mmCIF file with all atom_site columns, C-alpha atoms in Angstrom:
data_model
loop_
_atom_site.group_PDB
_atom_site.id
_atom_site.type_symbol
_atom_site.label_atom_id
_atom_site.label_alt_id
_atom_site.label_comp_id
_atom_site.label_asym_id
_atom_site.label_entity_id
_atom_site.label_seq_id
_atom_site.pdbx_PDB_ins_code
_atom_site.Cartn_x
_atom_site.Cartn_y
_atom_site.Cartn_z
_atom_site.occupancy
_atom_site.B_iso_or_equiv
_atom_site.pdbx_formal_charge
_atom_site.auth_seq_id
_atom_site.auth_comp_id
_atom_site.auth_asym_id
_atom_site.auth_atom_id
_atom_site.pdbx_PDB_model_num
ATOM 1   C CA . MET A 1 1   ? -137.352 74.034 63.264 1.00 0.00 ? 1   MET A CA 1
ATOM 2   C CA . PHE A 1 2   ? -134.668 75.430 60.947 1.00 0.00 ? 2   PHE A CA 1
ATOM 3   C CA . GLY A 1 3   ? -135.386 78.939 62.207 1.00 0.00 ? 3   GLY A CA 1
ATOM 4   C CA . ARG A 1 4   ? -134.873 77.848 65.808 1.00 0.00 ? 4   ARG A CA 1
ATOM 5   C CA . LEU A 1 5   ? -131.568 76.180 64.982 1.00 0.00 ? 5   LEU A CA 1
ATOM 6   C CA . LEU A 1 6   ? -130.391 79.237 63.074 1.00 0.00 ? 6   LEU A CA 1
ATOM 7   C CA . LEU A 1 7   ? -131.377 81.441 66.006 1.00 0.00 ? 7   LEU A CA 1
ATOM 8   C CA . LEU A 1 8   ? -129.548 79.080 68.378 1.00 0.00 ? 8   LEU A CA 1
ATOM 9   C CA . PHE A 1 9   ? -126.367 79.152 66.296 1.00 0.00 ? 9   PHE A CA 1
ATOM 10  C CA . ILE A 1 10  ? -126.443 82.942 66.060 1.00 0.00 ? 10  ILE A CA 1
ATOM 11  C CA . LEU A 1 11  ? -127.549 83.859 69.579 1.00 0.00 ? 11  LEU A CA 1
ATOM 12  C CA . THR A 1 12  ? -125.414 81.365 71.504 1.00 0.00 ? 12  THR A CA 1
ATOM 13  C CA . PRO A 1 13  ? -122.032 82.665 70.289 1.00 0.00 ? 13  PRO A CA 1
ATOM 14  C CA . LEU A 1 14  ? -123.157 86.266 70.790 1.00 0.00 ? 14  LEU A CA 1
ATOM 15  C CA . VAL A 1 15  ? -124.253 85.614 74.367 1.00 0.00 ? 15  VAL A CA 1
ATOM 16  C CA . GLU A 1 16  ? -121.044 83.650 75.007 1.00 0.00 ? 16  GLU A CA 1
ATOM 17  C CA . LEU A 1 17  ? -118.906 86.530 73.728 1.00 0.00 ? 17  LEU A CA 1
ATOM 18  C CA . TRP A 1 18  ? -120.817 89.009 75.861 1.00 0.00 ? 18  TRP A CA 1
ATOM 19  C CA . LEU A 1 19  ? -120.424 86.835 78.969 1.00 0.00 ? 19  LEU A CA 1
ATOM 20  C CA . LEU A 1 20  ? -116.713 86.283 78.313 1.00 0.00 ? 20  LEU A CA 1
ATOM 21  C CA . MET A 1 21  ? -116.200 90.039 77.946 1.00 0.00 ? 21  MET A CA 1
ATOM 22  C CA . LEU A 1 22  ? -118.050 90.673 81.231 1.00 0.00 ? 22  LEU A CA 1
ATOM 23  C CA . VAL A 1 23  ? -115.967 88.069 83.075 1.00 0.00 ? 23  VAL A CA 1
ATOM 24  C CA . SER A 1 24  ? -112.783 89.412 81.466 1.00 0.00 ? 24  SER A CA 1
ATOM 25  C CA . GLU A 1 25  ? -113.602 92.950 82.637 1.00 0.00 ? 25  GLU A CA 1
ATOM 26  C CA . ARG A 1 26  ? -114.075 91.743 86.202 1.00 0.00 ? 26  ARG A CA 1
ATOM 27  C CA . LEU A 1 27  ? -111.358 89.073 86.476 1.00 0.00 ? 27  LEU A CA 1
ATOM 28  C CA . GLY A 1 28  ? -108.893 90.021 83.755 1.00 0.00 ? 28  GLY A CA 1
ATOM 29  C CA . ALA A 1 29  ? -108.111 88.426 80.416 1.00 0.00 ? 29  ALA A CA 1
ATOM 30  C CA . SER A 1 30  ? -105.565 85.871 81.663 1.00 0.00 ? 30  SER A CA 1
ATOM 31  C CA . THR A 1 31  ? -107.866 84.635 84.440 1.00 0.00 ? 31  THR A CA 1
ATOM 32  C CA . THR A 1 32  ? -110.736 84.321 81.971 1.00 0.00 ? 32  THR A CA 1
ATOM 33  C CA . ILE A 1 33  ? -108.591 82.296 79.564 1.00 0.00 ? 33  ILE A CA 1
ATOM 34  C CA . TYR A 1 34  ? -107.417 80.103 82.464 1.00 0.00 ? 34  TYR A CA 1
ATOM 35  C CA . LEU A 1 35  ? -111.046 79.611 83.572 1.00 0.00 ? 35  LEU A CA 1
ATOM 36  C CA . VAL A 1 36  ? -112.102 78.549 80.067 1.00 0.00 ? 36  VAL A CA 1
ATOM 37  C CA . LEU A 1 37  ? -109.178 76.095 79.801 1.00 0.00 ? 37  LEU A CA 1
ATOM 38  C CA . VAL A 1 38  ? -109.763 74.562 83.241 1.00 0.00 ? 38  VAL A CA 1
ATOM 39  C CA . THR A 1 39  ? -113.494 74.091 82.713 1.00 0.00 ? 39  THR A CA 1
ATOM 40  C CA . GLY A 1 40  ? -112.767 72.507 79.334 1.00 0.00 ? 40  GLY A CA 1
ATOM 41  C CA . PHE A 1 41  ? -110.260 69.992 80.748 1.00 0.00 ? 41  PHE A CA 1
ATOM 42  C CA . VAL A 1 42  ? -112.230 69.199 83.899 1.00 0.00 ? 42  VAL A CA 1
ATOM 43  C CA . GLY A 1 43  ? -115.492 68.945 81.959 1.00 0.00 ? 43  GLY A CA 1
ATOM 44  C CA . ALA A 1 44  ? -114.020 66.679 79.298 1.00 0.00 ? 44  ALA A CA 1
ATOM 45  C CA . SER A 1 45  ? -112.553 64.443 82.004 1.00 0.00 ? 45  SER A CA 1
ATOM 46  C CA . LEU A 1 46  ? -115.867 64.208 83.870 1.00 0.00 ? 46  LEU A CA 1
ATOM 47  C CA . ALA A 1 47  ? -117.782 63.558 80.642 1.00 0.00 ? 47  ALA A CA 1
ATOM 48  C CA . ARG A 1 48  ? -115.316 60.829 79.669 1.00 0.00 ? 48  ARG A CA 1
ATOM 49  C CA . ARG A 1 49  ? -115.603 59.109 83.056 1.00 0.00 ? 49  ARG A CA 1
ATOM 50  C CA . GLN A 1 50  ? -119.400 59.274 83.113 1.00 0.00 ? 50  GLN A CA 1
ATOM 51  C CA . GLY A 1 51  ? -119.527 58.200 79.489 1.00 0.00 ? 51  GLY A CA 1
ATOM 52  C CA . MET A 1 52  ? -117.489 55.083 80.291 1.00 0.00 ? 52  MET A CA 1
ATOM 53  C CA . GLN A 1 53  ? -119.746 54.285 83.272 1.00 0.00 ? 53  GLN A CA 1
ATOM 54  C CA . THR A 1 54  ? -122.794 54.675 81.060 1.00 0.00 ? 54  THR A CA 1
ATOM 55  C CA . TRP A 1 55  ? -121.237 52.499 78.350 1.00 0.00 ? 55  TRP A CA 1
ATOM 56  C CA . LEU A 1 56  ? -120.680 49.748 80.931 1.00 0.00 ? 56  LEU A CA 1
ATOM 57  C CA . ALA A 1 57  ? -124.293 50.126 82.112 1.00 0.00 ? 57  ALA A CA 1
ATOM 58  C CA . ILE A 1 58  ? -125.512 49.781 78.510 1.00 0.00 ? 58  ILE A CA 1
ATOM 59  C CA . GLN A 1 59  ? -123.456 46.606 78.062 1.00 0.00 ? 59  GLN A CA 1
ATOM 60  C CA . ARG A 1 60  ? -124.665 45.179 81.388 1.00 0.00 ? 60  ARG A CA 1
ATOM 61  C CA . GLU A 1 61  ? -128.342 45.856 80.591 1.00 0.00 ? 61  GLU A CA 1
ATOM 62  C CA . THR A 1 62  ? -127.978 44.417 77.090 1.00 0.00 ? 62  THR A CA 1
ATOM 63  C CA . GLN A 1 63  ? -126.345 41.249 78.457 1.00 0.00 ? 63  GLN A CA 1
ATOM 64  C CA . GLN A 1 64  ? -129.247 40.874 80.887 1.00 0.00 ? 64  GLN A CA 1
ATOM 65  C CA . GLY A 1 65  ? -131.683 41.061 77.965 1.00 0.00 ? 65  GLY A CA 1
ATOM 66  C CA . ARG A 1 66  ? -133.099 44.466 78.887 1.00 0.00 ? 66  ARG A CA 1
ATOM 67  C CA . MET A 1 67  ? -133.456 47.437 76.585 1.00 0.00 ? 67  MET A CA 1
ATOM 68  C CA . PRO A 1 68  ? -130.994 50.097 77.851 1.00 0.00 ? 68  PRO A CA 1
ATOM 69  C CA . ALA A 1 69  ? -133.256 53.015 76.903 1.00 0.00 ? 69  ALA A CA 1
ATOM 70  C CA . ALA A 1 70  ? -132.484 55.193 79.937 1.00 0.00 ? 70  ALA A CA 1
ATOM 71  C CA . SER A 1 71  ? -128.749 54.542 79.639 1.00 0.00 ? 71  SER A CA 1
ATOM 72  C CA . LEU A 1 72  ? -128.803 55.378 75.926 1.00 0.00 ? 72  LEU A CA 1
ATOM 73  C CA . VAL A 1 73  ? -130.516 58.698 76.631 1.00 0.00 ? 73  VAL A CA 1
ATOM 74  C CA . ASP A 1 74  ? -127.973 59.353 79.399 1.00 0.00 ? 74  ASP A CA 1
ATOM 75  C CA . ALA A 1 75  ? -125.150 58.579 76.960 1.00 0.00 ? 75  ALA A CA 1
ATOM 76  C CA . MET A 1 76  ? -126.570 61.085 74.495 1.00 0.00 ? 76  MET A CA 1
ATOM 77  C CA . MET A 1 77  ? -126.831 63.777 77.171 1.00 0.00 ? 77  MET A CA 1
ATOM 78  C CA . ILE A 1 78  ? -123.285 63.064 78.413 1.00 0.00 ? 78  ILE A CA 1
ATOM 79  C CA . PHE A 1 79  ? -121.995 63.358 74.844 1.00 0.00 ? 79  PHE A CA 1
ATOM 80  C CA . VAL A 1 80  ? -123.776 66.712 74.451 1.00 0.00 ? 80  VAL A CA 1
ATOM 81  C CA . ALA A 1 81  ? -122.332 67.795 77.816 1.00 0.00 ? 81  ALA A CA 1
ATOM 82  C CA . GLY A 1 82  ? -118.823 66.918 76.633 1.00 0.00 ? 82  GLY A CA 1
ATOM 83  C CA . VAL A 1 83  ? -119.256 68.899 73.436 1.00 0.00 ? 83  VAL A CA 1
ATOM 84  C CA . LEU A 1 84  ? -120.598 71.892 75.366 1.00 0.00 ? 84  LEU A CA 1
ATOM 85  C CA . LEU A 1 85  ? -117.782 71.725 77.912 1.00 0.00 ? 85  LEU A CA 1
ATOM 86  C CA . ILE A 1 86  ? -114.993 71.746 75.337 1.00 0.00 ? 86  ILE A CA 1
ATOM 87  C CA . THR A 1 87  ? -116.682 74.674 73.595 1.00 0.00 ? 87  THR A CA 1
ATOM 88  C CA . PRO A 1 88  ? -115.237 77.885 75.068 1.00 0.00 ? 88  PRO A CA 1
ATOM 89  C CA . GLY A 1 89  ? -117.839 79.837 76.971 1.00 0.00 ? 89  GLY A CA 1
ATOM 90  C CA . ILE A 1 90  ? -119.582 80.409 80.253 1.00 0.00 ? 90  ILE A CA 1
ATOM 91  C CA . MET A 1 91  ? -123.160 79.546 79.311 1.00 0.00 ? 91  MET A CA 1
ATOM 92  C CA . THR A 1 92  ? -122.188 76.336 77.487 1.00 0.00 ? 92  THR A CA 1
ATOM 93  C CA . ASP A 1 93  ? -120.121 75.285 80.528 1.00 0.00 ? 93  ASP A CA 1
ATOM 94  C CA . VAL A 1 94  ? -123.067 75.808 82.869 1.00 0.00 ? 94  VAL A CA 1
ATOM 95  C CA . VAL A 1 95  ? -125.362 73.760 80.631 1.00 0.00 ? 95  VAL A CA 1
ATOM 96  C CA . GLY A 1 96  ? -122.669 71.124 80.083 1.00 0.00 ? 96  GLY A CA 1
ATOM 97  C CA . PHE A 1 97  ? -121.899 70.695 83.783 1.00 0.00 ? 97  PHE A CA 1
ATOM 98  C CA . SER A 1 98  ? -125.609 70.524 84.611 1.00 0.00 ? 98  SER A CA 1
ATOM 99  C CA . LEU A 1 99  ? -126.019 67.675 82.095 1.00 0.00 ? 99  LEU A CA 1
ATOM 100 C CA . LEU A 1 100 ? -123.381 65.751 84.035 1.00 0.00 ? 100 LEU A CA 1
ATOM 101 C CA . VAL A 1 101 ? -125.514 65.841 87.206 1.00 0.00 ? 101 VAL A CA 1
ATOM 102 C CA . PRO A 1 102 ? -127.505 62.554 87.341 1.00 0.00 ? 102 PRO A CA 1
ATOM 103 C CA . PRO A 1 103 ? -130.712 64.067 88.864 1.00 0.00 ? 103 PRO A CA 1
ATOM 104 C CA . VAL A 1 104 ? -130.776 66.722 86.123 1.00 0.00 ? 104 VAL A CA 1
ATOM 105 C CA . ARG A 1 105 ? -130.390 63.998 83.485 1.00 0.00 ? 105 ARG A CA 1
ATOM 106 C CA . ALA A 1 106 ? -133.188 61.980 85.114 1.00 0.00 ? 106 ALA A CA 1
ATOM 107 C CA . MET A 1 107 ? -135.507 65.000 85.036 1.00 0.00 ? 107 MET A CA 1
ATOM 108 C CA . LEU A 1 108 ? -134.689 65.698 81.375 1.00 0.00 ? 108 LEU A CA 1
ATOM 109 C CA . ARG A 1 109 ? -135.046 62.006 80.514 1.00 0.00 ? 109 ARG A CA 1
ATOM 110 C CA . ASN A 1 110 ? -138.562 62.007 81.986 1.00 0.00 ? 110 ASN A CA 1
ATOM 111 C CA . ARG A 1 111 ? -139.453 65.104 79.967 1.00 0.00 ? 111 ARG A CA 1
ATOM 112 C CA . PHE A 1 112 ? -138.069 63.506 76.783 1.00 0.00 ? 112 PHE A CA 1
ATOM 113 C CA . ARG A 1 113 ? -140.070 60.353 77.495 1.00 0.00 ? 113 ARG A CA 1
ATOM 114 C CA . ALA A 1 114 ? -143.309 62.288 77.985 1.00 0.00 ? 114 ALA A CA 1
ATOM 115 C CA . SER A 1 115 ? -142.696 64.345 74.853 1.00 0.00 ? 115 SER A CA 1
ATOM 116 C CA . PHE A 1 116 ? -141.814 61.245 72.839 1.00 0.00 ? 116 PHE A CA 1
ATOM 117 C CA . GLN A 1 117 ? -144.941 59.422 74.008 1.00 0.00 ? 117 GLN A CA 1
ATOM 118 C CA . VAL A 1 118 ? -147.148 62.325 72.932 1.00 0.00 ? 118 VAL A CA 1
ATOM 119 C CA . GLN A 1 119 ? -145.421 62.530 69.528 1.00 0.00 ? 119 GLN A CA 1
ATOM 120 C CA . ALA A 1 120 ? -145.583 58.765 69.021 1.00 0.00 ? 120 ALA A CA 1
ATOM 121 C CA . ALA A 1 121 ? -149.283 58.696 69.877 1.00 0.00 ? 121 ALA A CA 1
ATOM 122 C CA . ALA A 1 122 ? -149.939 61.534 67.445 1.00 0.00 ? 122 ALA A CA 1
ATOM 123 C CA . GLN A 1 123 ? -148.027 59.735 64.685 1.00 0.00 ? 123 GLN A CA 1
ATOM 124 C CA . VAL A 1 124 ? -149.865 56.458 65.304 1.00 0.00 ? 124 VAL A CA 1
ATOM 125 C CA . GLN A 1 125 ? -153.177 58.295 65.261 1.00 0.00 ? 125 GLN A CA 1
ATOM 126 C CA . GLY A 1 126 ? -152.166 60.127 62.071 1.00 0.00 ? 126 GLY A CA 1
ATOM 127 C CA . PHE A 1 127 ? -151.141 56.838 60.433 1.00 0.00 ? 127 PHE A CA 1
ATOM 128 C CA . ALA A 1 128 ? -154.396 55.179 61.388 1.00 0.00 ? 128 ALA A CA 1
ATOM 129 C CA . SER A 1 129 ? -156.446 58.082 60.047 1.00 0.00 ? 129 SER A CA 1
ATOM 130 C CA . ARG A 1 130 ? -154.772 57.737 56.619 1.00 0.00 ? 130 ARG A CA 1
ATOM 131 C CA . PHE A 1 131 ? -155.739 54.079 56.397 1.00 0.00 ? 131 PHE A CA 1
ATOM 132 C CA . PRO A 1 132 ? -159.325 53.617 57.578 1.00 0.00 ? 132 PRO A CA 1
ATOM 133 C CA . GLY A 1 133 ? -159.926 50.134 58.884 1.00 0.00 ? 133 GLY A CA 1
ATOM 134 C CA . ALA A 1 134 ? -156.190 49.498 59.425 1.00 0.00 ? 134 ALA A CA 1
ATOM 135 C CA . ASN A 1 135 ? -156.644 49.316 63.187 1.00 0.00 ? 135 ASN A CA 1
ATOM 136 C CA . PRO A 1 136 ? -158.486 46.195 64.276 1.00 0.00 ? 136 PRO A CA 1
ATOM 137 C CA . GLY A 1 137 ? -161.472 47.047 66.387 1.00 0.00 ? 137 GLY A CA 1
ATOM 138 C CA . GLN A 1 138 ? -161.902 50.493 64.856 1.00 0.00 ? 138 GLN A CA 1
ATOM 139 C CA . PRO A 1 139 ? -164.562 51.171 62.263 1.00 0.00 ? 139 PRO A CA 1
ATOM 140 C CA . ALA A 1 140 ? -163.529 51.788 58.666 1.00 0.00 ? 140 ALA A CA 1
ATOM 141 C CA . ASP A 1 141 ? -165.487 55.047 58.595 1.00 0.00 ? 141 ASP A CA 1
ATOM 142 C CA . PRO A 1 142 ? -163.189 57.840 59.884 1.00 0.00 ? 142 PRO A CA 1
ATOM 143 C CA . ALA A 1 143 ? -166.201 59.668 61.317 1.00 0.00 ? 143 ALA A CA 1
ATOM 144 C CA . GLU A 1 144 ? -166.824 56.722 63.648 1.00 0.00 ? 144 GLU A CA 1
ATOM 145 C CA . GLN A 1 145 ? -163.218 56.367 64.843 1.00 0.00 ? 145 GLN A CA 1
ATOM 146 C CA . GLN A 1 146 ? -162.420 57.225 68.436 1.00 0.00 ? 146 GLN A CA 1
ATOM 147 C CA . ARG A 1 147 ? -159.288 58.850 69.698 1.00 0.00 ? 147 ARG A CA 1
ATOM 148 C CA . PRO A 1 148 ? -157.146 56.643 71.950 1.00 0.00 ? 148 PRO A CA 1
ATOM 149 C CA . LEU A 1 149 ? -157.579 57.310 75.630 1.00 0.00 ? 149 LEU A CA 1
ATOM 150 C CA . PRO A 1 150 ? -154.598 58.169 77.837 1.00 0.00 ? 150 PRO A CA 1
ATOM 151 C CA . GLY A 1 151 ? -153.180 54.965 79.216 1.00 0.00 ? 151 GLY A CA 1
ATOM 152 C CA . ASP A 1 152 ? -154.277 52.806 76.269 1.00 0.00 ? 152 ASP A CA 1
ATOM 153 C CA . VAL A 1 153 ? -152.024 49.823 75.868 1.00 0.00 ? 153 VAL A CA 1
ATOM 154 C CA . ILE A 1 154 ? -150.679 48.452 72.622 1.00 0.00 ? 154 ILE A CA 1
ATOM 155 C CA . ASP A 1 155 ? -150.191 44.707 73.019 1.00 0.00 ? 155 ASP A CA 1
ATOM 156 C CA . VAL A 1 156 ? -147.430 43.137 70.949 1.00 0.00 ? 156 VAL A CA 1
ATOM 157 C CA . GLU A 1 157 ? -145.780 39.750 70.812 1.00 0.00 ? 157 GLU A CA 1
ATOM 158 C CA . TYR A 1 158 ? -142.113 39.163 70.219 1.00 0.00 ? 158 TYR A CA 1
ATOM 159 C CA . GLU A 1 159 ? -139.755 36.253 69.993 1.00 0.00 ? 159 GLU A CA 1
ATOM 160 C CA . ARG A 1 160 ? -136.207 36.394 71.335 1.00 0.00 ? 160 ARG A CA 1
ATOM 161 C CA . HIS A 1 161 ? -133.541 34.706 69.246 1.00 0.00 ? 161 HIS A CA 1
ATOM 162 C CA . THR A 1 162 ? -130.261 33.831 70.901 1.00 0.00 ? 162 THR A CA 1
ATOM 163 C CA . ASP A 1 163 ? -127.083 32.438 69.393 1.00 0.00 ? 163 ASP A CA 1
ATOM 164 C CA . GLU A 1 164 ? -126.752 29.782 72.115 1.00 0.00 ? 164 GLU A CA 1
#
């Protein structure tokens, strides 16, 4: 993971510099600077507006007693988009603007959800294998344990406490 981050922080600025030099050769230095400034201001404005809309959606869902999971993921992606858009560069602007498009966020949110579900299932399975007999209904002998099937349901009970 560290290697990927290091590669990201080294390659991204190099690619951005290369792209800015290409655009500068074709459009001129002043036009390139103007382009970077405009995309930064417009992007930050769009990210701010969408961020406020998402914040209101989070508050509305919370007041209705629902977990605002999708809105929280959207808020995270909008924040990342804002950071990318105020960062000078062509590639970061393209990625940032694409994160501000709701269908793109929905697609990424679904991918995150699928990835998270796989990781969570692997962690639960790993936890259960360290403590034989910890899962009710599963034998204490690890050799006899079965892997969970796709679509297995974990049933939980909860109690809602309100201040009313």
